[in-house]
Amino acid sequence: MKKKRDRQRAFTFVGWGGKRKGAGRKLAPGKRPSVPHRSRVRLSARHPVHVTLRAFPKVVNLRTRGIFSTVKEIVRLATERFGFRIVQFTVQRNHLHLMIEATSWESLSRGAKGLSVRLARAINALMDRSGRVFSDRYDAKVLTKPLQVRNSLLYVLQNSRKHAKQAGVALPRGWVDPLSSGPWFEGWRDRTSATTEPPPVSAARTWLLSVGWKRHGLISIHEVPRSK
């Protein structure tokens, strides 16, 4: 069997640059790949953004009442800062989905960073742990069309219903995810707001997120998003 050094000498370059199979830093065992770098599309203040914050594998289940209560209060405090508004969100086992309005990439970055830092401190205190909670990199998809916005709203608000269906779990009739902003959402087709508590999120200001998406119909509480 040839030594590693011999194999390297026998390697012949066939071109310059570009992605090479097996290149780059290797992941630690059990660690999932981080969000890939992508070329940024232009972010306009009129375009909402679907943001995903992912927790590290060592962080235990985020989807508990105690953690949600903390997340809800931090979301309430974090929105309307740096030109950054949180309009909808959901807490899942190891990640958060958020619908954001931001005036620029800079305001989105500052807002997401501030939110993740505040969440990490609070979650660490609740779990009696230390260290990082969320990846420094977040996934952000700019939404430029009404149907894109509706699909993302459905994905955020009904994410738990999707997971329940995949697991074969039957949900109660009229169920809306209590660990999301769903109870305050005013775009349900077959449900009115069931809580008098002030919403932890900001009202949408962009046309796409306030009016435009409704061109494709309001969302049913029984509707299940497709897997991405």
mmCIF file of C-alpha atoms in Angstrom:
data_model
loop_
_atom_site.group_PDB
_atom_site.id
_atom_site.type_symbol
_atom_site.label_atom_id
_atom_site.label_comp_id
_atom_site.label_asym_id
_atom_site.label_seq_id
_atom_site.Cartn_x
_atom_site.Cartn_y
_atom_site.Cartn_z
ATOM 1 C CA MET A 1 0.000 0.000 0.000
ATOM 2 C CA LYS A 2 1.450 3.373 -1.007
ATOM 3 C CA LYS A 3 2.146 5.957 1.603
ATOM 4 C CA LYS A 4 0.113 9.183 1.693
ATOM 5 C CA ARG A 5 3.208 11.155 0.529
ATOM 6 C CA ASP A 6 3.562 8.935 -2.565
ATOM 7 C CA ARG A 7 -0.080 9.453 -3.491
ATOM 8 C CA GLN A 8 0.317 13.211 -3.215
ATOM 9 C CA ARG A 9 3.366 13.162 -5.559
ATOM 10 C CA ALA A 10 1.424 11.180 -8.129
ATOM 11 C CA PHE A 11 -1.430 13.717 -8.155
ATOM 12 C CA THR A 12 -1.644 15.802 -11.324
ATOM 13 C CA PHE A 13 -3.439 19.145 -11.456
ATOM 14 C CA VAL A 14 -5.801 19.402 -14.407
ATOM 15 C CA GLY A 15 -6.964 22.959 -13.856
ATOM 16 C CA TRP A 16 -6.818 25.990 -11.614
ATOM 17 C CA GLY A 17 -9.258 26.919 -8.838
ATOM 18 C CA GLY A 18 -12.764 25.656 -8.282
ATOM 19 C CA LYS A 19 -14.185 23.208 -5.793
ATOM 20 C CA ARG A 20 -12.189 20.012 -5.298
ATOM 21 C CA LYS A 21 -13.700 16.844 -3.867
ATOM 22 C CA GLY A 22 -12.492 16.174 -0.307
ATOM 23 C CA ALA A 23 -10.964 19.627 0.086
ATOM 24 C CA GLY A 24 -11.496 21.853 3.093
ATOM 25 C CA ARG A 25 -11.638 21.404 6.820
ATOM 26 C CA LYS A 26 -13.158 18.113 7.932
ATOM 27 C CA LEU A 27 -16.143 18.054 10.282
ATOM 28 C CA ALA A 28 -15.813 16.728 13.812
ATOM 29 C CA PRO A 29 -17.639 13.419 14.403
ATOM 30 C CA GLY A 30 -21.370 13.978 14.808
ATOM 31 C CA LYS A 31 -21.253 17.577 13.656
ATOM 32 C CA ARG A 32 -23.552 18.615 10.812
ATOM 33 C CA PRO A 33 -22.338 20.816 7.952
ATOM 34 C CA SER A 34 -22.771 24.525 8.502
ATOM 35 C CA VAL A 35 -24.764 26.797 6.241
ATOM 36 C CA PRO A 36 -22.983 27.015 2.885
ATOM 37 C CA HIS A 37 -21.604 30.299 1.599
ATOM 38 C CA ARG A 38 -23.717 31.703 -1.202
ATOM 39 C CA SER A 39 -23.466 34.801 -3.328
ATOM 40 C CA ARG A 40 -25.741 37.389 -1.783
ATOM 41 C CA VAL A 41 -28.699 38.568 -3.768
ATOM 42 C CA ARG A 42 -29.704 42.184 -3.344
ATOM 43 C CA LEU A 43 -31.712 42.758 -0.157
ATOM 44 C CA SER A 44 -34.321 45.471 -0.444
ATOM 45 C CA ALA A 45 -36.282 46.818 2.518
ATOM 46 C CA ARG A 46 -39.441 45.715 0.720
ATOM 47 C CA HIS A 47 -38.407 42.039 0.640
ATOM 48 C CA PRO A 48 -38.905 39.854 3.737
ATOM 49 C CA VAL A 49 -36.339 37.200 4.654
ATOM 50 C CA HIS A 50 -36.759 33.627 5.948
ATOM 51 C CA VAL A 51 -33.981 33.104 8.510
ATOM 52 C CA THR A 52 -32.956 29.818 10.164
ATOM 53 C CA LEU A 53 -30.795 29.724 13.302
ATOM 54 C CA ARG A 54 -29.357 26.262 14.021
ATOM 55 C CA ALA A 55 -28.168 25.029 17.397
ATOM 56 C CA PHE A 56 -25.112 22.859 17.889
ATOM 57 C CA PRO A 57 -25.739 19.109 18.363
ATOM 58 C CA LYS A 58 -24.711 19.174 22.042
ATOM 59 C CA VAL A 59 -27.529 21.598 22.893
ATOM 60 C CA VAL A 60 -30.492 19.623 24.199
ATOM 61 C CA ASN A 61 -34.078 20.025 23.013
ATOM 62 C CA LEU A 62 -35.031 23.697 22.603
ATOM 63 C CA ARG A 63 -38.692 22.836 22.204
ATOM 64 C CA THR A 64 -39.872 23.124 25.795
ATOM 65 C CA ARG A 65 -42.318 25.521 27.443
ATOM 66 C CA GLY A 66 -39.598 27.061 29.586
ATOM 67 C CA ILE A 67 -37.277 27.779 26.702
ATOM 68 C CA PHE A 68 -40.130 29.044 24.519
ATOM 69 C CA SER A 69 -41.196 31.491 27.217
ATOM 70 C CA THR A 70 -37.635 32.842 27.303
ATOM 71 C CA VAL A 71 -37.341 32.954 23.507
ATOM 72 C CA LYS A 72 -40.661 34.779 23.264
ATOM 73 C CA GLU A 73 -39.535 37.539 25.621
ATOM 74 C CA ILE A 74 -36.160 37.924 23.900
ATOM 75 C CA VAL A 75 -37.872 38.106 20.505
ATOM 76 C CA ARG A 76 -40.140 40.802 21.907
ATOM 77 C CA LEU A 77 -37.101 42.818 23.053
ATOM 78 C CA ALA A 78 -34.938 42.137 19.982
ATOM 79 C CA THR A 79 -37.393 43.228 17.313
ATOM 80 C CA GLU A 80 -37.530 46.818 16.076
ATOM 81 C CA ARG A 81 -33.786 47.223 16.605
ATOM 82 C CA PHE A 82 -31.211 48.189 13.964
ATOM 83 C CA GLY A 83 -33.923 48.268 11.262
ATOM 84 C CA PHE A 84 -34.655 44.601 12.027
ATOM 85 C CA ARG A 85 -38.186 43.289 12.674
ATOM 86 C CA ILE A 86 -39.249 39.764 13.643
ATOM 87 C CA VAL A 87 -42.710 39.153 12.183
ATOM 88 C CA GLN A 88 -43.207 35.394 12.767
ATOM 89 C CA PHE A 89 -41.161 32.601 14.360
ATOM 90 C CA THR A 90 -41.188 29.019 15.606
ATOM 91 C CA VAL A 91 -38.991 27.081 18.030
ATOM 92 C CA GLN A 92 -38.043 23.550 16.939
ATOM 93 C CA ARG A 93 -35.892 20.938 18.676
ATOM 94 C CA ASN A 94 -32.556 22.193 17.346
ATOM 95 C CA HIS A 95 -33.334 25.316 15.335
ATOM 96 C CA LEU A 96 -35.477 28.423 15.006
ATOM 97 C CA HIS A 97 -37.305 29.637 11.909
ATOM 98 C CA LEU A 98 -38.026 33.357 11.653
ATOM 99 C CA MET A 99 -39.718 35.671 9.179
ATOM 100 C CA ILE A 100 -37.753 38.923 9.170
ATOM 101 C CA GLU A 101 -38.040 42.377 7.681
ATOM 102 C CA ALA A 102 -34.736 44.252 7.460
ATOM 103 C CA THR A 103 -33.610 47.424 5.740
ATOM 104 C CA SER A 104 -30.285 45.981 4.553
ATOM 105 C CA TRP A 105 -27.887 43.057 4.872
ATOM 106 C CA GLU A 106 -26.107 45.012 7.591
ATOM 107 C CA SER A 107 -29.267 45.444 9.666
ATOM 108 C CA LEU A 108 -30.161 41.779 9.145
ATOM 109 C CA SER A 109 -26.694 40.671 10.239
ATOM 110 C CA ARG A 110 -26.636 42.930 13.303
ATOM 111 C CA GLY A 111 -30.134 41.927 14.324
ATOM 112 C CA ALA A 112 -29.536 38.195 13.872
ATOM 113 C CA LYS A 113 -26.246 38.405 15.779
ATOM 114 C CA GLY A 114 -27.788 40.318 18.651
ATOM 115 C CA LEU A 115 -30.726 37.914 18.808
ATOM 116 C CA SER A 116 -28.547 34.788 18.804
ATOM 117 C CA VAL A 117 -26.246 36.191 21.529
ATOM 118 C CA ARG A 118 -29.174 37.061 23.817
ATOM 119 C CA LEU A 119 -30.811 33.691 23.184
ATOM 120 C CA ALA A 120 -27.567 31.813 23.866
ATOM 121 C CA ARG A 121 -27.044 33.516 27.222
ATOM 122 C CA ALA A 122 -30.606 32.831 28.338
ATOM 123 C CA ILE A 123 -30.676 29.228 27.110
ATOM 124 C CA ASN A 124 -27.320 28.462 28.753
ATOM 125 C CA ALA A 125 -28.644 29.842 32.037
ATOM 126 C CA LEU A 126 -31.771 27.680 31.794
ATOM 127 C CA MET A 127 -29.790 24.558 30.898
ATOM 128 C CA ASP A 128 -27.001 25.248 33.395
ATOM 129 C CA ARG A 129 -24.399 24.981 30.675
ATOM 130 C CA SER A 130 -21.813 27.197 28.999
ATOM 131 C CA GLY A 131 -20.471 27.594 25.504
ATOM 132 C CA ARG A 132 -21.938 28.401 22.127
ATOM 133 C CA VAL A 133 -25.552 27.555 21.385
ATOM 134 C CA PHE A 134 -26.079 28.661 17.772
ATOM 135 C CA SER A 135 -23.826 28.563 14.751
ATOM 136 C CA ASP A 136 -22.316 31.937 13.828
ATOM 137 C CA ARG A 137 -23.686 31.462 10.342
ATOM 138 C CA TYR A 138 -27.406 31.540 9.638
ATOM 139 C CA ASP A 139 -29.405 30.621 6.581
ATOM 140 C CA ALA A 140 -31.224 33.561 4.985
ATOM 141 C CA LYS A 141 -33.543 33.353 1.993
ATOM 142 C CA VAL A 142 -34.743 36.625 0.478
ATOM 143 C CA LEU A 143 -38.388 36.427 -0.614
ATOM 144 C CA THR A 144 -39.356 38.502 -3.628
ATOM 145 C CA LYS A 145 -42.702 37.020 -4.732
ATOM 146 C CA PRO A 146 -46.093 36.645 -2.982
ATOM 147 C CA LEU A 147 -46.172 32.856 -3.372
ATOM 148 C CA GLN A 148 -42.658 32.555 -1.919
ATOM 149 C CA VAL A 149 -43.795 34.521 1.121
ATOM 150 C CA ARG A 150 -46.915 32.398 1.599
ATOM 151 C CA ASN A 151 -44.901 29.181 1.343
ATOM 152 C CA SER A 152 -42.391 30.458 3.903
ATOM 153 C CA LEU A 153 -45.135 31.580 6.303
ATOM 154 C CA LEU A 154 -46.684 28.134 6.005
ATOM 155 C CA TYR A 155 -43.311 26.479 6.579
ATOM 156 C CA VAL A 156 -42.565 28.574 9.670
ATOM 157 C CA LEU A 157 -45.974 28.415 11.339
ATOM 158 C CA GLN A 158 -46.792 24.791 10.463
ATOM 159 C CA ASN A 159 -43.329 23.261 10.784
ATOM 160 C CA SER A 160 -44.361 21.180 13.786
ATOM 161 C CA ARG A 161 -47.436 19.887 11.963
ATOM 162 C CA LYS A 162 -45.124 18.697 9.185
ATOM 163 C CA HIS A 163 -42.926 16.823 11.680
ATOM 164 C CA ALA A 164 -45.982 15.324 13.377
ATOM 165 C CA LYS A 165 -47.266 14.016 10.065
ATOM 166 C CA GLN A 166 -43.880 12.499 9.252
ATOM 167 C CA ALA A 167 -43.874 10.759 12.650
ATOM 168 C CA GLY A 168 -47.466 9.543 12.273
ATOM 169 C CA VAL A 169 -48.665 11.620 15.255
ATOM 170 C CA ALA A 170 -52.301 12.759 15.263
ATOM 171 C CA LEU A 171 -52.805 16.323 16.474
ATOM 172 C CA PRO A 172 -55.955 17.595 18.239
ATOM 173 C CA ARG A 173 -58.584 19.286 16.104
ATOM 174 C CA GLY A 174 -57.944 23.008 15.793
ATOM 175 C CA TRP A 175 -54.347 22.644 17.022
ATOM 176 C CA VAL A 176 -51.984 25.545 16.405
ATOM 177 C CA ASP A 177 -48.364 25.250 17.488
ATOM 178 C CA PRO A 178 -48.142 26.917 20.935
ATOM 179 C CA LEU A 179 -44.349 27.138 20.614
ATOM 180 C CA SER A 180 -44.561 29.569 17.729
ATOM 181 C CA SER A 181 -46.120 32.927 16.911
ATOM 182 C CA GLY A 182 -49.068 31.010 15.421
ATOM 183 C CA PRO A 183 -51.505 31.906 18.232
ATOM 184 C CA TRP A 184 -51.092 35.595 17.280
ATOM 185 C CA PHE A 185 -51.105 35.081 13.486
ATOM 186 C CA GLU A 186 -53.985 36.905 11.787
ATOM 187 C CA GLY A 187 -53.761 35.153 8.432
ATOM 188 C CA TRP A 188 -55.490 31.873 9.348
ATOM 189 C CA ARG A 189 -58.359 30.934 7.073
ATOM 190 C CA ASP A 190 -60.253 28.904 9.670
ATOM 191 C CA ARG A 191 -59.209 30.292 13.040
ATOM 192 C CA THR A 192 -59.373 33.601 14.853
ATOM 193 C CA SER A 193 -56.778 34.711 17.386
ATOM 194 C CA ALA A 194 -57.273 32.713 20.595
ATOM 195 C CA THR A 195 -55.073 34.783 22.908
ATOM 196 C CA THR A 196 -55.412 38.246 24.359
ATOM 197 C CA GLU A 197 -51.716 38.410 25.304
ATOM 198 C CA PRO A 198 -49.848 41.115 23.367
ATOM 199 C CA PRO A 199 -47.966 39.597 20.420
ATOM 200 C CA PRO A 200 -44.212 39.103 20.855
ATOM 201 C CA VAL A 201 -43.628 39.922 17.188
ATOM 202 C CA SER A 202 -43.888 43.065 15.071
ATOM 203 C CA ALA A 203 -46.646 43.749 12.590
ATOM 204 C CA ALA A 204 -45.484 43.325 8.997
ATOM 205 C CA ARG A 205 -44.777 46.550 7.105
ATOM 206 C CA THR A 206 -43.750 45.223 3.707
ATOM 207 C CA TRP A 207 -46.495 44.767 1.122
ATOM 208 C CA LEU A 208 -45.371 41.196 0.475
ATOM 209 C CA LEU A 209 -45.643 40.092 4.107
ATOM 210 C CA SER A 210 -48.737 42.079 5.032
ATOM 211 C CA VAL A 211 -50.927 41.906 1.929
ATOM 212 C CA GLY A 212 -49.241 40.400 -1.120
ATOM 213 C CA TRP A 213 -49.036 36.764 0.033
ATOM 214 C CA LYS A 214 -52.813 36.684 0.624
ATOM 215 C CA ARG A 215 -53.345 36.746 -3.146
ATOM 216 C CA HIS A 216 -52.669 33.010 -2.988
ATOM 217 C CA GLY A 217 -55.159 32.398 -0.183
ATOM 218 C CA LEU A 218 -55.112 32.480 3.596
ATOM 219 C CA ILE A 219 -53.476 29.583 5.431
ATOM 220 C CA SER A 220 -55.521 26.756 6.948
ATOM 221 C CA ILE A 221 -54.569 25.443 10.370
ATOM 222 C CA HIS A 222 -54.704 21.958 8.814
ATOM 223 C CA GLU A 223 -52.347 22.775 5.942
ATOM 224 C CA VAL A 224 -49.003 20.968 5.957
ATOM 225 C CA PRO A 225 -45.894 22.459 4.311
ATOM 226 C CA ARG A 226 -43.796 20.445 1.913
ATOM 227 C CA SER A 227 -40.339 19.405 2.997
ATOM 228 C CA LYS A 228 -37.558 21.610 1.609
#
